Amino acid sequence: MRVVVPFAVESPKTRLSPVLAERERRSLARAMLADVLGAIVAAGHEPTVLATAPIDLEDDFDLALSDDVLAATTIAVDDRPLTEAVNARLPAEDADGDSVPEAVAVVMADLALTTPDALERLFAGDADVAIAPGRGGGTNALAVRHPDFRVDYHGASYLDHREIAADSGLAVEAVDSFRLATDIDEPNDLVEVLIHGTEHAPARLRSFGFELEEQDGRVTVARSDG
Amino acid sequence: MRVVVPFAVESPKTRLSPVLAERERRSLARAMLADVLGAIVAAGHEPTVLATAPIDLEDDFDLALSDDVLAATTIAVDDRPLTEAVNARLPAEDADGDSVPEAVAVVMADLALTTPDALERLFAGDADVAIAPGRGGGTNALAVRHPDFRVDYHGASYLDHREIAADSGLAVEAVDSFRLATDIDEPNDLVEVLIHGTEHAPARLRSFGFELEEQDGRVTVARSDG
């Protein structure tokens, strides 16, 4: 399965600006991308980073990607809006229409909790379209096996994608994964990275001084000025 | 597997008070409990509602539970704090220590997105303890197969439960489920009920006038005064 990871190179993660400076948001976004790529490669696939601008996996990262990840990963630059850029990479019918197009998965770059096991549940099905919903009705990851499906990431994309598939008579499977449902967008999400994150992203947050804190029996993150 | 569903009969769901009156919170809490019980019964198990006060599944609900659910469900009243009440129901060694105690699952009553499939992933493993974490480090559901494990729901219970298990040399499995991770506590959570809910809980919210609304490309809930 081809696996595409859209990545906004400039000004990423603006909704984290209440707690992270721009330089830190860029660094965390790259650490999360590194963890997503690591999970895809560990699951046996070769990711393509669909980047909004040129990026170098060695020079533009303040962390060391493993040799496995560097060898397996391709960068493709496409500065169109997300929906257009992704649709250009989904399975397409051959001109003669008689060969089965290769399936394509699309995995968001901010799924910092992603593991190979979670991805394999996305990759393993045989429905025309498999969707891992995110909180708030988003589409965090999908696997497309049929050339008639196209994405539309605007708004409640999970419901829209189900409708788009239904309109074409395609079978849809929902992938029920907390790890794939947890995109890291807002300050509240950082607690999930510290509890369930896998490698670079939690290390990066800890290097910024974040740690878990209990308040009134609930868990949150606190930042030391150390 | 015995399945225990703790349920706070009085003043439930206080964190929803910004958007729901007390009578509505009570009604929604019962609708969510009904959906959780329905999923447990559909998965082939007989739930015990561990209630903080006497409750009647027919008279105290403003909805009709199915005959299957009514026939399969037992009410047990225990007004002790959650941790104590649950621990009193977990597997215990026989006095002679030579029979294997029956496994016990504990499923929170506010998991309004629960489905039989999600529960079967919790019930199917063979680790000493299986835990479905909730957002913010909570423990939304667990299956306990070993008499040495005890719960402590205070604070970051997911991490505490892993530590309690490790201290006793028990094997722990995490169940990666968005449905089981989504407890309905806060106004923001209501959008998940409308998108992914199964039966009584989304119907109840709609009867209160809630519907999905898109704002700035994000999905939220709005309430009509109809």
mmCIF file with all atom_site columns, N, CA, C and O in Angstrom, chain A residues 7 27-28 30 43 48-50 52 54 68 98-99 102 111 113 124 136 161 166 170 197 202-203 209:
data_model
loop_
_atom_site.group_PDB
_atom_site.id
_atom_site.type_symbol
_atom_site.label_atom_id
_atom_site.label_alt_id
_atom_site.label_comp_id
_atom_site.label_asym_id
_atom_site.label_entity_id
_atom_site.label_seq_id
_atom_site.pdbx_PDB_ins_code
_atom_site.Cartn_x
_atom_site.Cartn_y
_atom_site.Cartn_z
_atom_site.occupancy
_atom_site.B_iso_or_equiv
_atom_site.pdbx_formal_charge
_atom_site.auth_seq_id
_atom_site.auth_comp_id
_atom_site.auth_asym_id
_atom_site.auth_atom_id
_atom_site.pdbx_PDB_model_num
ATOM 1   N N  . PHE A 1 7   ? 1.953   17.156 4.930   1.00 0.00 ? 7   PHE A N  1
ATOM 2   C CA . PHE A 1 7   ? 2.693   17.892 5.969   1.00 0.00 ? 7   PHE A CA 1
ATOM 3   C C  . PHE A 1 7   ? 2.802   19.364 5.583   1.00 0.00 ? 7   PHE A C  1
ATOM 4   O O  . PHE A 1 7   ? 3.296   19.692 4.506   1.00 0.00 ? 7   PHE A O  1
ATOM 5   N N  . SER A 1 27  ? 9.234   22.550 15.649  1.00 0.00 ? 27  SER A N  1
ATOM 6   C CA . SER A 1 27  ? 10.029  21.423 16.128  1.00 0.00 ? 27  SER A CA 1
ATOM 7   C C  . SER A 1 27  ? 9.135   20.246 16.526  1.00 0.00 ? 27  SER A C  1
ATOM 8   O O  . SER A 1 27  ? 9.401   19.090 16.180  1.00 0.00 ? 27  SER A O  1
ATOM 9   N N  . LEU A 1 28  ? 8.036   20.544 17.246  1.00 0.00 ? 28  LEU A N  1
ATOM 10  C CA . LEU A 1 28  ? 7.117   19.471 17.648  1.00 0.00 ? 28  LEU A CA 1
ATOM 11  C C  . LEU A 1 28  ? 6.449   18.848 16.423  1.00 0.00 ? 28  LEU A C  1
ATOM 12  O O  . LEU A 1 28  ? 6.299   17.620 16.348  1.00 0.00 ? 28  LEU A O  1
ATOM 13  N N  . ARG A 1 30  ? 7.632   18.495 13.473  1.00 0.00 ? 30  ARG A N  1
ATOM 14  C CA . ARG A 1 30  ? 8.595   17.596 12.830  1.00 0.00 ? 30  ARG A CA 1
ATOM 15  C C  . ARG A 1 30  ? 8.824   16.324 13.648  1.00 0.00 ? 30  ARG A C  1
ATOM 16  O O  . ARG A 1 30  ? 8.977   15.232 13.092  1.00 0.00 ? 30  ARG A O  1
ATOM 17  N N  . ALA A 1 43  ? 5.688   -0.728 10.104  1.00 0.00 ? 43  ALA A N  1
ATOM 18  C CA . ALA A 1 43  ? 4.589   -1.569 9.629   1.00 0.00 ? 43  ALA A CA 1
ATOM 19  C C  . ALA A 1 43  ? 4.892   -2.153 8.244   1.00 0.00 ? 43  ALA A C  1
ATOM 20  O O  . ALA A 1 43  ? 4.056   -2.865 7.682   1.00 0.00 ? 43  ALA A O  1
ATOM 21  N N  . THR A 1 48  ? 5.343   8.447  1.619   1.00 0.00 ? 48  THR A N  1
ATOM 22  C CA . THR A 1 48  ? 5.631   9.659  0.863   1.00 0.00 ? 48  THR A CA 1
ATOM 23  C C  . THR A 1 48  ? 5.137   10.853 1.670   1.00 0.00 ? 48  THR A C  1
ATOM 24  O O  . THR A 1 48  ? 3.942   10.929 1.995   1.00 0.00 ? 48  THR A O  1
ATOM 25  N N  . VAL A 1 49  ? 6.051   11.762 2.017   1.00 0.00 ? 49  VAL A N  1
ATOM 26  C CA . VAL A 1 49  ? 5.636   12.995 2.683   1.00 0.00 ? 49  VAL A CA 1
ATOM 27  C C  . VAL A 1 49  ? 5.169   13.956 1.599   1.00 0.00 ? 49  VAL A C  1
ATOM 28  O O  . VAL A 1 49  ? 5.932   14.312 0.698   1.00 0.00 ? 49  VAL A O  1
ATOM 29  N N  . LEU A 1 50  ? 3.891   14.332 1.687   1.00 0.00 ? 50  LEU A N  1
ATOM 30  C CA . LEU A 1 50  ? 3.308   15.262 0.720   1.00 0.00 ? 50  LEU A CA 1
ATOM 31  C C  . LEU A 1 50  ? 3.429   16.653 1.338   1.00 0.00 ? 50  LEU A C  1
ATOM 32  O O  . LEU A 1 50  ? 2.574   17.091 2.107   1.00 0.00 ? 50  LEU A O  1
ATOM 33  N N  . THR A 1 52  ? 4.065   20.833 1.713   1.00 0.00 ? 52  THR A N  1
ATOM 34  C CA . THR A 1 52  ? 3.618   22.069 1.068   1.00 0.00 ? 52  THR A CA 1
ATOM 35  C C  . THR A 1 52  ? 4.776   22.900 0.535   1.00 0.00 ? 52  THR A C  1
ATOM 36  O O  . THR A 1 52  ? 4.557   23.872 -0.192  1.00 0.00 ? 52  THR A O  1
ATOM 37  N N  . PRO A 1 54  ? 9.473   22.550 -0.141  1.00 0.00 ? 54  PRO A N  1
ATOM 38  C CA . PRO A 1 54  ? 10.612  21.627 -0.050  1.00 0.00 ? 54  PRO A CA 1
ATOM 39  C C  . PRO A 1 54  ? 11.073  21.456 1.396   1.00 0.00 ? 54  PRO A C  1
ATOM 40  O O  . PRO A 1 54  ? 11.060  22.405 2.180   1.00 0.00 ? 54  PRO A O  1
ATOM 41  N N  . ASP A 1 68  ? 16.544  3.498  8.575   1.00 0.00 ? 68  ASP A N  1
ATOM 42  C CA . ASP A 1 68  ? 15.404  2.818  7.947   1.00 0.00 ? 68  ASP A CA 1
ATOM 43  C C  . ASP A 1 68  ? 14.394  3.830  7.409   1.00 0.00 ? 68  ASP A C  1
ATOM 44  O O  . ASP A 1 68  ? 13.901  3.696  6.282   1.00 0.00 ? 68  ASP A O  1
ATOM 45  N N  . ASP A 1 98  ? -8.835  -1.798 -16.968 1.00 0.00 ? 98  ASP A N  1
ATOM 46  C CA . ASP A 1 98  ? -8.908  -3.213 -16.616 1.00 0.00 ? 98  ASP A CA 1
ATOM 47  C C  . ASP A 1 98  ? -7.823  -3.697 -15.651 1.00 0.00 ? 98  ASP A C  1
ATOM 48  O O  . ASP A 1 98  ? -7.749  -4.879 -15.364 1.00 0.00 ? 98  ASP A O  1
ATOM 49  N N  . SER A 1 99  ? -7.020  -2.785 -15.136 1.00 0.00 ? 99  SER A N  1
ATOM 50  C CA . SER A 1 99  ? -6.127  -3.232 -14.069 1.00 0.00 ? 99  SER A CA 1
ATOM 51  C C  . SER A 1 99  ? -6.569  -2.610 -12.758 1.00 0.00 ? 99  SER A C  1
ATOM 52  O O  . SER A 1 99  ? -7.147  -1.527 -12.726 1.00 0.00 ? 99  SER A O  1
ATOM 53  N N  . GLU A 1 102 ? -3.403  0.503  -7.436  1.00 0.00 ? 102 GLU A N  1
ATOM 54  C CA . GLU A 1 102 ? -2.832  0.232  -6.118  1.00 0.00 ? 102 GLU A CA 1
ATOM 55  C C  . GLU A 1 102 ? -3.566  1.059  -5.062  1.00 0.00 ? 102 GLU A C  1
ATOM 56  O O  . GLU A 1 102 ? -3.905  2.216  -5.282  1.00 0.00 ? 102 GLU A O  1
ATOM 57  N N  . LEU A 1 111 ? -0.492  12.697 13.996  1.00 0.00 ? 111 LEU A N  1
ATOM 58  C CA . LEU A 1 111 ? -1.000  11.565 14.788  1.00 0.00 ? 111 LEU A CA 1
ATOM 59  C C  . LEU A 1 111 ? 0.147   11.011 15.622  1.00 0.00 ? 111 LEU A C  1
ATOM 60  O O  . LEU A 1 111 ? 0.689   9.930  15.357  1.00 0.00 ? 111 LEU A O  1
ATOM 61  N N  . LEU A 1 113 ? 0.452   9.587  18.343  1.00 0.00 ? 113 LEU A N  1
ATOM 62  C CA . LEU A 1 113 ? 0.317   8.338  19.103  1.00 0.00 ? 113 LEU A CA 1
ATOM 63  C C  . LEU A 1 113 ? 0.347   7.102  18.196  1.00 0.00 ? 113 LEU A C  1
ATOM 64  O O  . LEU A 1 113 ? 0.201   5.978  18.678  1.00 0.00 ? 113 LEU A O  1
ATOM 65  N N  . ALA A 1 124 ? -5.289  -3.309 6.909   1.00 0.00 ? 124 ALA A N  1
ATOM 66  C CA . ALA A 1 124 ? -5.596  -4.729 6.742   1.00 0.00 ? 124 ALA A CA 1
ATOM 67  C C  . ALA A 1 124 ? -6.968  -5.003 6.135   1.00 0.00 ? 124 ALA A C  1
ATOM 68  O O  . ALA A 1 124 ? -7.198  -6.089 5.611   1.00 0.00 ? 124 ALA A O  1
ATOM 69  N N  . GLY A 1 136 ? -14.178 15.259 16.840  1.00 0.00 ? 136 GLY A N  1
ATOM 70  C CA . GLY A 1 136 ? -14.774 16.406 16.172  1.00 0.00 ? 136 GLY A CA 1
ATOM 71  C C  . GLY A 1 136 ? -15.118 16.138 14.721  1.00 0.00 ? 136 GLY A C  1
ATOM 72  O O  . GLY A 1 136 ? -15.292 17.070 13.946  1.00 0.00 ? 136 GLY A O  1
ATOM 73  N N  . HIS A 1 161 ? -17.064 12.066 4.077   1.00 0.00 ? 161 HIS A N  1
ATOM 74  C CA . HIS A 1 161 ? -16.415 10.952 3.373   1.00 0.00 ? 161 HIS A CA 1
ATOM 75  C C  . HIS A 1 161 ? -17.307 9.719  3.327   1.00 0.00 ? 161 HIS A C  1
ATOM 76  O O  . HIS A 1 161 ? -17.320 8.976  2.342   1.00 0.00 ? 161 HIS A O  1
ATOM 77  N N  . ALA A 1 166 ? -20.855 6.501  -0.056  1.00 0.00 ? 166 ALA A N  1
ATOM 78  C CA . ALA A 1 166 ? -22.192 5.946  -0.256  1.00 0.00 ? 166 ALA A CA 1
ATOM 79  C C  . ALA A 1 166 ? -22.750 6.369  -1.612  1.00 0.00 ? 166 ALA A C  1
ATOM 80  O O  . ALA A 1 166 ? -23.389 5.581  -2.317  1.00 0.00 ? 166 ALA A O  1
ATOM 81  N N  . LEU A 1 170 ? -19.863 2.670  -2.643  1.00 0.00 ? 170 LEU A N  1
ATOM 82  C CA . LEU A 1 170 ? -18.668 2.022  -2.112  1.00 0.00 ? 170 LEU A CA 1
ATOM 83  C C  . LEU A 1 170 ? -18.881 1.570  -0.665  1.00 0.00 ? 170 LEU A C  1
ATOM 84  O O  . LEU A 1 170 ? -19.612 2.208  0.093   1.00 0.00 ? 170 LEU A O  1
ATOM 85  N N  . GLY A 1 197 ? 2.540   8.798  23.803  1.00 0.00 ? 197 GLY A N  1
ATOM 86  C CA . GLY A 1 197 ? 3.453   9.014  22.680  1.00 0.00 ? 197 GLY A CA 1
ATOM 87  C C  . GLY A 1 197 ? 4.540   7.962  22.630  1.00 0.00 ? 197 GLY A C  1
ATOM 88  O O  . GLY A 1 197 ? 4.791   7.254  23.617  1.00 0.00 ? 197 GLY A O  1
ATOM 89  N N  . PRO A 1 202 ? 7.075   12.844 22.450  1.00 0.00 ? 202 PRO A N  1
ATOM 90  C CA . PRO A 1 202 ? 7.112   13.041 23.907  1.00 0.00 ? 202 PRO A CA 1
ATOM 91  C C  . PRO A 1 202 ? 8.488   13.520 24.383  1.00 0.00 ? 202 PRO A C  1
ATOM 92  O O  . PRO A 1 202 ? 8.567   14.333 25.311  1.00 0.00 ? 202 PRO A O  1
ATOM 93  N N  . ALA A 1 203 ? 9.547   13.051 23.743  1.00 0.00 ? 203 ALA A N  1
ATOM 94  C CA . ALA A 1 203 ? 10.887  13.508 24.149  1.00 0.00 ? 203 ALA A CA 1
ATOM 95  C C  . ALA A 1 203 ? 11.027  15.004 23.916  1.00 0.00 ? 203 ALA A C  1
ATOM 96  O O  . ALA A 1 203 ? 11.606  15.733 24.733  1.00 0.00 ? 203 ALA A O  1
ATOM 97  N N  . GLY A 1 209 ? 10.266  21.193 28.705  1.00 0.00 ? 209 GLY A N  1
ATOM 98  C CA . GLY A 1 209 ? 9.908   21.391 30.108  1.00 0.00 ? 209 GLY A CA 1
ATOM 99  C C  . GLY A 1 209 ? 8.503   20.940 30.478  1.00 0.00 ? 209 GLY A C  1
ATOM 100 O O  . GLY A 1 209 ? 8.059   21.163 31.599  1.00 0.00 ? 209 GLY A O  1
#
